[in-house]
GROMACS .gro file of C-alpha atoms in nm:
model
  377
    1MET     CA    1  -2.725  -4.471   1.165
    2THR     CA    2  -2.744  -4.096   1.138
    3VAL     CA    3  -3.009  -3.903   0.950
    4MET     CA    4  -2.750  -3.815   0.684
    5GLU     CA    5  -2.665  -4.183   0.641
    6GLN     CA    6  -3.032  -4.275   0.611
    7ARG     CA    7  -3.076  -4.019   0.335
    8GLY     CA    8  -2.779  -4.152   0.145
    9ALA     CA    9  -2.585  -3.824   0.171
   10TYR     CA   10  -2.308  -3.966   0.386
   11ARG     CA   11  -1.983  -4.051   0.205
   12PRO     CA   12  -1.717  -4.227   0.416
   13THR     CA   13  -1.455  -4.156   0.148
   14PRO     CA   14  -1.475  -3.817  -0.026
   15PRO     CA   15  -1.449  -3.826  -0.402
   16PRO     CA   16  -1.108  -3.734  -0.547
   17ALA     CA   17  -1.218  -3.381  -0.638
   18TRP     CA   18  -1.261  -3.307  -0.269
   19GLN     CA   19  -0.914  -3.418  -0.175
   20PRO     CA   20  -0.650  -3.152  -0.099
   21ARG     CA   21  -0.473  -3.067  -0.421
   22THR     CA   22  -0.148  -2.960  -0.261
   23ASP     CA   23   0.043  -3.020   0.059
   24PRO     CA   24  -0.043  -2.720   0.279
   25ALA     CA   25   0.284  -2.732   0.476
   26PRO     CA   26   0.499  -2.535   0.225
   27LEU     CA   27   0.233  -2.266   0.209
   28LEU     CA   28   0.234  -2.193   0.581
   29PRO     CA   29   0.426  -1.890   0.713
   30ASP     CA   30   0.694  -1.905   0.978
   31ALA     CA   31   0.580  -1.894   1.338
   32GLU     CA   32   0.765  -1.565   1.395
   33PRO     CA   33   0.810  -1.266   1.163
   34TYR     CA   34   1.121  -1.296   0.947
   35ARG     CA   35   1.401  -1.054   1.039
   36VAL     CA   36   1.733  -0.951   0.892
   37LEU     CA   37   1.857  -0.651   1.092
   38GLY     CA   38   2.024  -0.753   1.415
   39THR     CA   39   2.061  -1.115   1.303
   40GLU     CA   40   2.334  -1.316   1.131
   41ALA     CA   41   2.151  -1.266   0.801
   42ALA     CA   42   2.235  -0.895   0.816
   43ALA     CA   43   2.596  -0.967   0.720
   44GLN     CA   44   2.473  -1.080   0.379
   45ALA     CA   45   2.271  -0.764   0.314
   46ASP     CA   46   2.401  -0.554   0.024
   47PRO     CA   47   2.561  -0.233   0.163
   48GLU     CA   48   2.436  -0.027  -0.132
   49LEU     CA   49   2.082  -0.151  -0.075
   50LEU     CA   50   2.102  -0.059   0.293
   51ARG     CA   51   2.222   0.292   0.203
   52ARG     CA   52   1.941   0.331  -0.048
   53LEU     CA   53   1.681   0.208   0.200
   54TYR     CA   54   1.815   0.445   0.465
   55ALA     CA   55   1.800   0.749   0.239
   56GLN     CA   56   1.444   0.663   0.137
   57LEU     CA   57   1.332   0.601   0.497
   58VAL     CA   58   1.464   0.938   0.613
   59ARG     CA   59   1.306   1.105   0.312
   60GLY     CA   60   0.980   0.923   0.380
   61ARG     CA   61   0.969   1.023   0.747
   62ARG     CA   62   1.014   1.389   0.654
   63TYR     CA   63   0.750   1.357   0.383
   64ASN     CA   64   0.501   1.220   0.637
   65ALA     CA   65   0.577   1.501   0.880
   66GLN     CA   66   0.538   1.768   0.614
   67ALA     CA   67   0.212   1.624   0.479
   68THR     CA   68   0.073   1.608   0.833
   69ALA     CA   69   0.166   1.973   0.885
   70LEU     CA   70  -0.011   2.066   0.562
   71THR     CA   71  -0.339   1.932   0.700
   72LYS     CA   72  -0.305   2.161   1.002
   73GLN     CA   73  -0.252   2.452   0.764
   74GLY     CA   74  -0.564   2.368   0.566
   75ARG     CA   75  -0.369   2.273   0.254
   76LEU     CA   76  -0.481   1.909   0.271
   77ALA     CA   77  -0.831   1.796   0.354
   78VAL     CA   78  -0.705   1.479   0.521
   79TYR     CA   79  -0.381   1.283   0.549
   80PRO     CA   80  -0.347   0.919   0.658
   81SER     CA   81   0.013   0.913   0.781
   82SER     CA   82   0.239   0.612   0.732
   83THR     CA   83   0.484   0.722   1.001
   84GLY     CA   84   0.634   0.407   1.150
   85GLN     CA   85   0.544   0.207   0.840
   86GLU     CA   86   0.803   0.361   0.608
   87ALA     CA   87   0.994   0.034   0.568
   88CYS     CA   88   0.690  -0.129   0.407
   89GLU     CA   89   0.619   0.173   0.187
   90VAL     CA   90   0.973   0.212   0.058
   91ALA     CA   91   1.039  -0.159   0.005
   92ALA     CA   92   0.715  -0.201  -0.189
   93ALA     CA   93   0.824   0.065  -0.436
   94LEU     CA   94   1.187  -0.042  -0.469
   95VAL     CA   95   1.127  -0.412  -0.543
   96LEU     CA   96   0.929  -0.340  -0.860
   97GLU     CA   97   1.069  -0.312  -1.210
   98GLU     CA   98   0.965  -0.017  -1.425
   99ARG     CA   99   0.717  -0.235  -1.617
  100ASP     CA  100   0.543  -0.359  -1.300
  101TRP     CA  101   0.234  -0.207  -1.139
  102LEU     CA  102   0.173  -0.078  -0.786
  103PHE     CA  103  -0.180  -0.079  -0.643
  104PRO     CA  104  -0.183   0.145  -0.333
  105SER     CA  105  -0.442   0.216  -0.067
  106TYR     CA  106  -0.513   0.563   0.068
  107ARG     CA  107  -0.233   0.530   0.328
  108ASP     CA  108   0.032   0.452   0.070
  109THR     CA  109   0.117   0.794  -0.074
  110LEU     CA  110   0.477   0.744   0.041
  111ALA     CA  111   0.503   0.426  -0.167
  112VAL     CA  112   0.360   0.621  -0.460
  113VAL     CA  113   0.622   0.894  -0.416
  114ALA     CA  114   0.901   0.638  -0.376
  115ARG     CA  115   0.781   0.486  -0.703
  116GLY     CA  116   0.859   0.817  -0.874
  117VAL     CA  117   0.530   1.009  -0.870
  118ASP     CA  118   0.558   1.382  -0.802
  119PRO     CA  119   0.477   1.439  -0.430
  120VAL     CA  120   0.227   1.714  -0.508
  121GLU     CA  121   0.049   1.494  -0.761
  122ALA     CA  122   0.045   1.208  -0.509
  123LEU     CA  123  -0.138   1.432  -0.261
  124THR     CA  124  -0.383   1.582  -0.508
  125LEU     CA  125  -0.662   1.339  -0.418
  126LEU     CA  126  -0.622   1.418  -0.046
  127ARG     CA  127  -0.629   1.786  -0.134
  128GLY     CA  128  -0.965   1.740  -0.304
  129ASP     CA  129  -0.857   1.873  -0.643
  130TRP     CA  130  -0.871   1.564  -0.864
  131HIS     CA  131  -0.976   1.202  -0.842
  132THR     CA  132  -0.617   1.086  -0.884
  133GLY     CA  133  -0.373   1.366  -0.963
  134TYR     CA  134  -0.122   1.163  -1.162
  135ASP     CA  135  -0.122   0.954  -1.477
  136PRO     CA  136  -0.148   0.586  -1.371
  137TYR     CA  137  -0.018   0.461  -1.706
  138GLU     CA  138   0.290   0.685  -1.700
  139HIS     CA  139   0.402   0.567  -1.359
  140ARG     CA  140   0.243   0.221  -1.352
  141VAL     CA  141   0.072   0.322  -1.028
  142ALA     CA  142  -0.303   0.268  -0.990
  143PRO     CA  143  -0.511   0.549  -0.834
  144LEU     CA  144  -0.497   0.577  -0.457
  145CYS     CA  145  -0.787   0.366  -0.331
  146THR     CA  146  -1.002   0.500  -0.048
  147PRO     CA  147  -1.259   0.216  -0.025
  148LEU     CA  148  -1.103  -0.073   0.162
  149ALA     CA  149  -0.952  -0.350  -0.052
  150THR     CA  150  -1.128  -0.264  -0.379
  151GLN     CA  151  -0.787  -0.222  -0.544
  152LEU     CA  152  -0.703  -0.590  -0.487
  153PRO     CA  153  -0.933  -0.742  -0.753
  154HIS     CA  154  -0.811  -0.473  -0.993
  155ALA     CA  155  -0.452  -0.582  -0.931
  156VAL     CA  156  -0.545  -0.944  -0.997
  157GLY     CA  157  -0.727  -0.852  -1.316
  158LEU     CA  158  -0.432  -0.652  -1.449
  159ALA     CA  159  -0.181  -0.923  -1.359
  160HIS     CA  160  -0.393  -1.196  -1.516
  161ALA     CA  161  -0.446  -0.990  -1.831
  162ALA     CA  162  -0.073  -0.920  -1.857
  163ARG     CA  163   0.006  -1.290  -1.838
  164LEU     CA  164  -0.254  -1.370  -2.106
  165LYS     CA  165  -0.090  -1.110  -2.330
  166GLY     CA  166   0.254  -1.252  -2.262
  167ASP     CA  167   0.375  -0.940  -2.082
  168ASP     CA  168   0.639  -0.992  -1.814
  169VAL     CA  169   0.453  -0.787  -1.552
  170VAL     CA  170   0.394  -0.828  -1.178
  171ALA     CA  171   0.133  -0.638  -0.976
  172LEU     CA  172   0.198  -0.553  -0.611
  173ALA     CA  173  -0.116  -0.466  -0.415
  174MET     CA  174  -0.100  -0.297  -0.075
  175VAL     CA  175  -0.371  -0.322   0.188
  176GLY     CA  176  -0.411  -0.271   0.561
  177ASP     CA  177  -0.516  -0.528   0.819
  178GLY     CA  178  -0.867  -0.382   0.818
  179GLY     CA  179  -0.892  -0.446   0.446
  180THR     CA  180  -0.848  -0.820   0.501
  181SER     CA  181  -1.197  -0.823   0.657
  182GLU     CA  182  -1.353  -0.710   0.329
  183GLY     CA  183  -1.508  -0.936   0.067
  184ASP     CA  184  -1.282  -0.790  -0.201
  185PHE     CA  185  -0.983  -0.938  -0.017
  186HIS     CA  186  -1.133  -1.287  -0.036
  187GLU     CA  187  -1.235  -1.251  -0.399
  188ALA     CA  188  -0.895  -1.118  -0.504
  189LEU     CA  189  -0.694  -1.391  -0.332
  190ASN     CA  190  -0.925  -1.665  -0.451
  191PHE     CA  191  -0.910  -1.561  -0.816
  192ALA     CA  192  -0.537  -1.490  -0.798
  193ALA     CA  193  -0.464  -1.840  -0.674
  194VAL     CA  194  -0.701  -2.014  -0.915
  195TRP     CA  195  -0.559  -1.821  -1.211
  196GLN     CA  196  -0.202  -1.831  -1.074
  197ALA     CA  197  -0.185  -1.460  -1.145
  198PRO     CA  198   0.153  -1.284  -1.104
  199VAL     CA  199   0.048  -1.066  -0.812
  200VAL     CA  200   0.188  -1.002  -0.464
  201PHE     CA  201  -0.041  -0.898  -0.180
  202LEU     CA  202   0.128  -0.689   0.091
  203VAL     CA  203  -0.075  -0.657   0.410
  204GLN     CA  204   0.056  -0.384   0.639
  205ASN     CA  205  -0.068  -0.506   0.974
  206ASN     CA  206  -0.038  -0.188   1.179
  207GLY     CA  207  -0.254  -0.315   1.463
  208PHE     CA  208  -0.574  -0.120   1.406
  209ALA     CA  209  -0.852  -0.074   1.153
  210ILE     CA  210  -0.916   0.285   1.266
  211SER     CA  211  -1.000   0.201   1.631
  212VAL     CA  212  -1.064  -0.173   1.594
  213PRO     CA  213  -0.766  -0.384   1.710
  214LEU     CA  214  -0.661  -0.687   1.510
  215ALA     CA  215  -0.783  -0.929   1.780
  216LYS     CA  216  -1.140  -0.813   1.712
  217GLN     CA  217  -1.101  -0.858   1.337
  218THR     CA  218  -0.973  -1.215   1.309
  219ALA     CA  219  -0.900  -1.526   1.514
  220ALA     CA  220  -0.638  -1.655   1.268
  221PRO     CA  221  -0.287  -1.724   1.404
  222SER     CA  222  -0.169  -1.449   1.169
  223LEU     CA  223  -0.303  -1.280   0.859
  224ALA     CA  224  -0.035  -1.462   0.661
  225HIS     CA  225  -0.197  -1.792   0.762
  226LYS     CA  226  -0.500  -1.697   0.554
  227ALA     CA  227  -0.293  -1.767   0.242
  228VAL     CA  228  -0.310  -2.146   0.282
  229GLY     CA  229  -0.688  -2.136   0.252
  230TYR     CA  230  -0.651  -1.998  -0.099
  231GLY     CA  231  -0.364  -2.222  -0.203
  232MET     CA  232  -0.083  -1.967  -0.208
  233PRO     CA  233   0.229  -1.917   0.007
  234GLY     CA  234   0.202  -1.694   0.312
  235ARG     CA  235   0.501  -1.500   0.443
  236LEU     CA  236   0.528  -1.326   0.779
  237VAL     CA  237   0.787  -1.050   0.809
  238ASP     CA  238   0.890  -0.778   1.053
  239GLY     CA  239   0.740  -0.476   0.881
  240ASN     CA  240   0.981  -0.235   1.051
  241ASP     CA  241   1.287  -0.424   0.925
  242ALA     CA  242   1.345  -0.259   0.587
  243ALA     CA  243   1.599  -0.517   0.472
  244ALA     CA  244   1.369  -0.808   0.564
  245VAL     CA  245   1.065  -0.655   0.392
  246HIS     CA  246   1.269  -0.585   0.080
  247GLN     CA  247   1.403  -0.942   0.073
  248VAL     CA  248   1.065  -1.110   0.127
  249LEU     CA  249   0.891  -0.892  -0.131
  250SER     CA  250   1.174  -0.941  -0.379
  251GLU     CA  251   1.140  -1.317  -0.346
  252ALA     CA  252   0.763  -1.295  -0.389
  253VAL     CA  253   0.798  -1.078  -0.699
  254ARG     CA  254   1.053  -1.317  -0.852
  255HIS     CA  255   0.824  -1.610  -0.771
  256ALA     CA  256   0.531  -1.440  -0.943
  257ARG     CA  257   0.736  -1.335  -1.248
  258ALA     CA  258   0.863  -1.690  -1.292
  259GLY     CA  259   0.506  -1.822  -1.315
  260GLY     CA  260   0.479  -1.942  -0.956
  261GLY     CA  261   0.160  -1.749  -0.885
  262PRO     CA  262   0.063  -1.513  -0.602
  263THR     CA  263   0.202  -1.469  -0.251
  264LEU     CA  264   0.043  -1.314   0.056
  265VAL     CA  265   0.294  -1.119   0.267
  266GLU     CA  266   0.198  -0.992   0.612
  267ALA     CA  267   0.428  -0.718   0.740
  268VAL     CA  268   0.386  -0.666   1.114
  269THR     CA  269   0.428  -0.294   1.180
  270TYR     CA  270   0.260  -0.018   1.379
  271ARG     CA  271   0.070   0.300   1.306
  272VAL     CA  272   0.254   0.547   1.529
  273GLU     CA  273   0.024   0.839   1.449
  274ALA     CA  274  -0.354   0.850   1.441
  275HIS     CA  275  -0.561   0.692   1.164
  276THR     CA  276  -0.586   1.036   1.002
  277ASN     CA  277  -0.566   1.393   1.125
  278ALA     CA  278  -0.941   1.363   1.203
  279ASP     CA  279  -0.885   1.074   1.445
  280ASP     CA  280  -0.813   1.079   1.820
  281ALA     CA  281  -0.605   0.767   1.879
  282THR     CA  282  -0.585   0.828   2.255
  283ARG     CA  283  -0.944   0.707   2.282
  284TYR     CA  284  -0.850   0.348   2.199
  285ARG     CA  285  -0.478   0.303   2.279
  286VAL     CA  286  -0.235   0.414   2.548
  287ASP     CA  287   0.081   0.617   2.504
  288ALA     CA  288   0.297   0.342   2.656
  289GLU     CA  289   0.208   0.112   2.366
  290VAL     CA  290   0.312   0.374   2.113
  291GLU     CA  291   0.640   0.441   2.293
  292THR     CA  292   0.724   0.069   2.296
  293TRP     CA  293   0.692   0.062   1.919
  294ARG     CA  294   0.907   0.374   1.884
  295GLU     CA  295   1.195   0.162   2.017
  296HIS     CA  296   1.137  -0.062   1.715
  297ASP     CA  297   1.134   0.227   1.470
  298PRO     CA  298   1.239   0.131   1.115
  299ILE     CA  299   1.493   0.414   1.086
  300LEU     CA  300   1.642   0.335   1.427
  301LEU     CA  301   1.676  -0.035   1.343
  302LEU     CA  302   1.855   0.039   1.016
  303GLU     CA  303   2.080   0.302   1.175
  304ARG     CA  304   2.196   0.053   1.439
  305GLU     CA  305   2.282  -0.209   1.177
  306MET     CA  306   2.457   0.032   0.942
  307THR     CA  307   2.655   0.189   1.223
  308ALA     CA  308   2.769  -0.153   1.346
  309ARG     CA  309   2.889  -0.238   0.994
  310GLY     CA  310   3.059   0.098   0.942
  311LEU     CA  311   2.815   0.199   0.670
  312LEU     CA  312   2.673   0.508   0.838
  313ASP     CA  313   2.870   0.817   0.934
  314ASP     CA  314   2.781   1.179   1.003
  315GLU     CA  315   2.821   1.272   0.637
  316THR     CA  316   2.579   1.002   0.521
  317ARG     CA  317   2.326   1.101   0.787
  318GLN     CA  318   2.347   1.468   0.692
  319ALA     CA  319   2.316   1.396   0.322
  320ALA     CA  320   1.996   1.200   0.384
  321ARG     CA  321   1.855   1.478   0.602
  322ASP     CA  322   1.944   1.747   0.350
  323ASP     CA  323   1.773   1.557   0.071
  324ALA     CA  324   1.465   1.510   0.290
  325GLU     CA  325   1.453   1.880   0.376
  326THR     CA  326   1.476   1.970   0.007
  327LEU     CA  327   1.176   1.747  -0.059
  328ALA     CA  328   0.980   1.902   0.229
  329ALA     CA  329   1.060   2.259   0.127
  330ASP     CA  330   0.956   2.198  -0.232
  331LEU     CA  331   0.637   2.024  -0.123
  332ARG     CA  332   0.556   2.303   0.122
  333ALA     CA  333   0.612   2.579  -0.132
  334ARG     CA  334   0.410   2.417  -0.408
  335MET     CA  335   0.123   2.309  -0.185
  336ASN     CA  336   0.093   2.663  -0.050
  337GLN     CA  337  -0.002   2.781  -0.399
  338ASP     CA  338  -0.375   2.784  -0.462
  339ALA     CA  339  -0.475   2.544  -0.734
  340THR     CA  340  -0.649   2.678  -1.045
  341LEU     CA  341  -0.957   2.464  -1.086
  342ASP     CA  342  -1.192   2.447  -1.383
  343PRO     CA  343  -1.545   2.320  -1.303
  344MET     CA  344  -1.564   2.177  -1.655
  345ASP     CA  345  -1.302   1.922  -1.554
  346LEU     CA  346  -1.581   1.736  -1.377
  347PHE     CA  347  -1.680   1.585  -1.709
  348ASP     CA  348  -1.336   1.492  -1.834
  349HIS     CA  349  -1.189   1.143  -1.797
  350VAL     CA  350  -1.521   0.985  -1.695
  351TYR     CA  351  -1.574   0.789  -2.014
  352ALA     CA  352  -1.356   0.762  -2.324
  353GLU     CA  353  -1.667   0.859  -2.521
  354PRO     CA  354  -1.898   1.091  -2.321
  355THR     CA  355  -2.252   0.965  -2.278
  356PRO     CA  356  -2.550   1.175  -2.395
  357GLN     CA  357  -2.628   1.257  -2.031
  358LEU     CA  358  -2.275   1.381  -1.967
  359ARG     CA  359  -2.281   1.596  -2.280
  360GLU     CA  360  -2.614   1.743  -2.172
  361GLN     CA  361  -2.490   1.816  -1.821
  362ARG     CA  362  -2.168   1.965  -1.954
  363ALA     CA  363  -2.361   2.200  -2.183
  364GLN     CA  364  -2.589   2.302  -1.898
  365LEU     CA  365  -2.297   2.388  -1.667
  366ARG     CA  366  -2.118   2.571  -1.948
  367ALA     CA  367  -2.427   2.786  -2.008
  368GLU     CA  368  -2.460   2.864  -1.636
  369LEU     CA  369  -2.093   2.962  -1.607
  370ASP     CA  370  -2.114   3.182  -1.920
  371ALA     CA  371  -2.427   3.351  -1.787
  372GLU     CA  372  -2.259   3.415  -1.451
  373LYS     CA  373  -1.953   3.556  -1.627
  374GLU     CA  374  -2.164   3.791  -1.839
  375GLY     CA  375  -2.353   3.906  -1.531
  376THR     CA  376  -2.030   4.021  -1.365
  377HIS     CA  377  -1.946   4.263  -1.649
   0.00000   0.00000   0.00000
């Protein structure tokens, strides 16, 4: 008899409350990432959707290139590029209804722009001008989140509150593979599943958390497999296949809206450029790896499929490029204008009703600025 048995703590048959509440099999993801482009499923893809995805991918690639250039010109303090991940960014924005909410991370400015936010406003945080730069309530887009995964519990809270109010709203929260190592990830998924909140978690697994490869972050078969531990479905999708990402996310959003609860979607993609403009990616990965992924580029994959189906000609290509160049030119021109900043803005939008300390600090700064202004006359 073991020590546990002697102490009476041993239970040959666990009580019912310990028994699995659901069959885990339906929650498990497929063994391989789901794909549409280049498969028989591609024939069922809506031509208009493919054209829309293509136009947004080309636009997004040019946006990434222009934003990266702005950092080199000193117009942005930092830019975390999503080059190579445009399929995830665009699909995340397009699957949502106007009433739904998007919860982005710092790398998801393209998704924010695809959602309808002005590109300059989407980059305001990275410029260092404002905390957000856009009105979250107007666009139903939460502020860009720099701390890893802290936007996930917020998404769950909003989705749960919307359901309690009877609002037909779904929240889609984006996070990187590095964010899945944070406690906020666990807390968000656990509460979402327990509450059956209408939220979709999109993990963009781009291979690295800055310089840390995925193999050093987790021993799970895939990040999508983590879903079963929380009691929600896990989906694994090719993150560079725009049609597949759009389909999987659409199904997850419909599932959530119908009261089915949350879904964890892992999109396997790749960060072609460095973590940010301040990072030297050559220190932890080789060029050959990057070039291999360039052959699986989301724009290239979609172009091959659309060309094979007769949906892409020179006119369509040029129209997409022209639209992208218009976006880049406008962004470049407006970002090259120096922002007019008011130091008093520091105290605005902190609390709905300013605290006594904030009022005191505001008055002190106002007096210092007035004194400085008088001294210049």
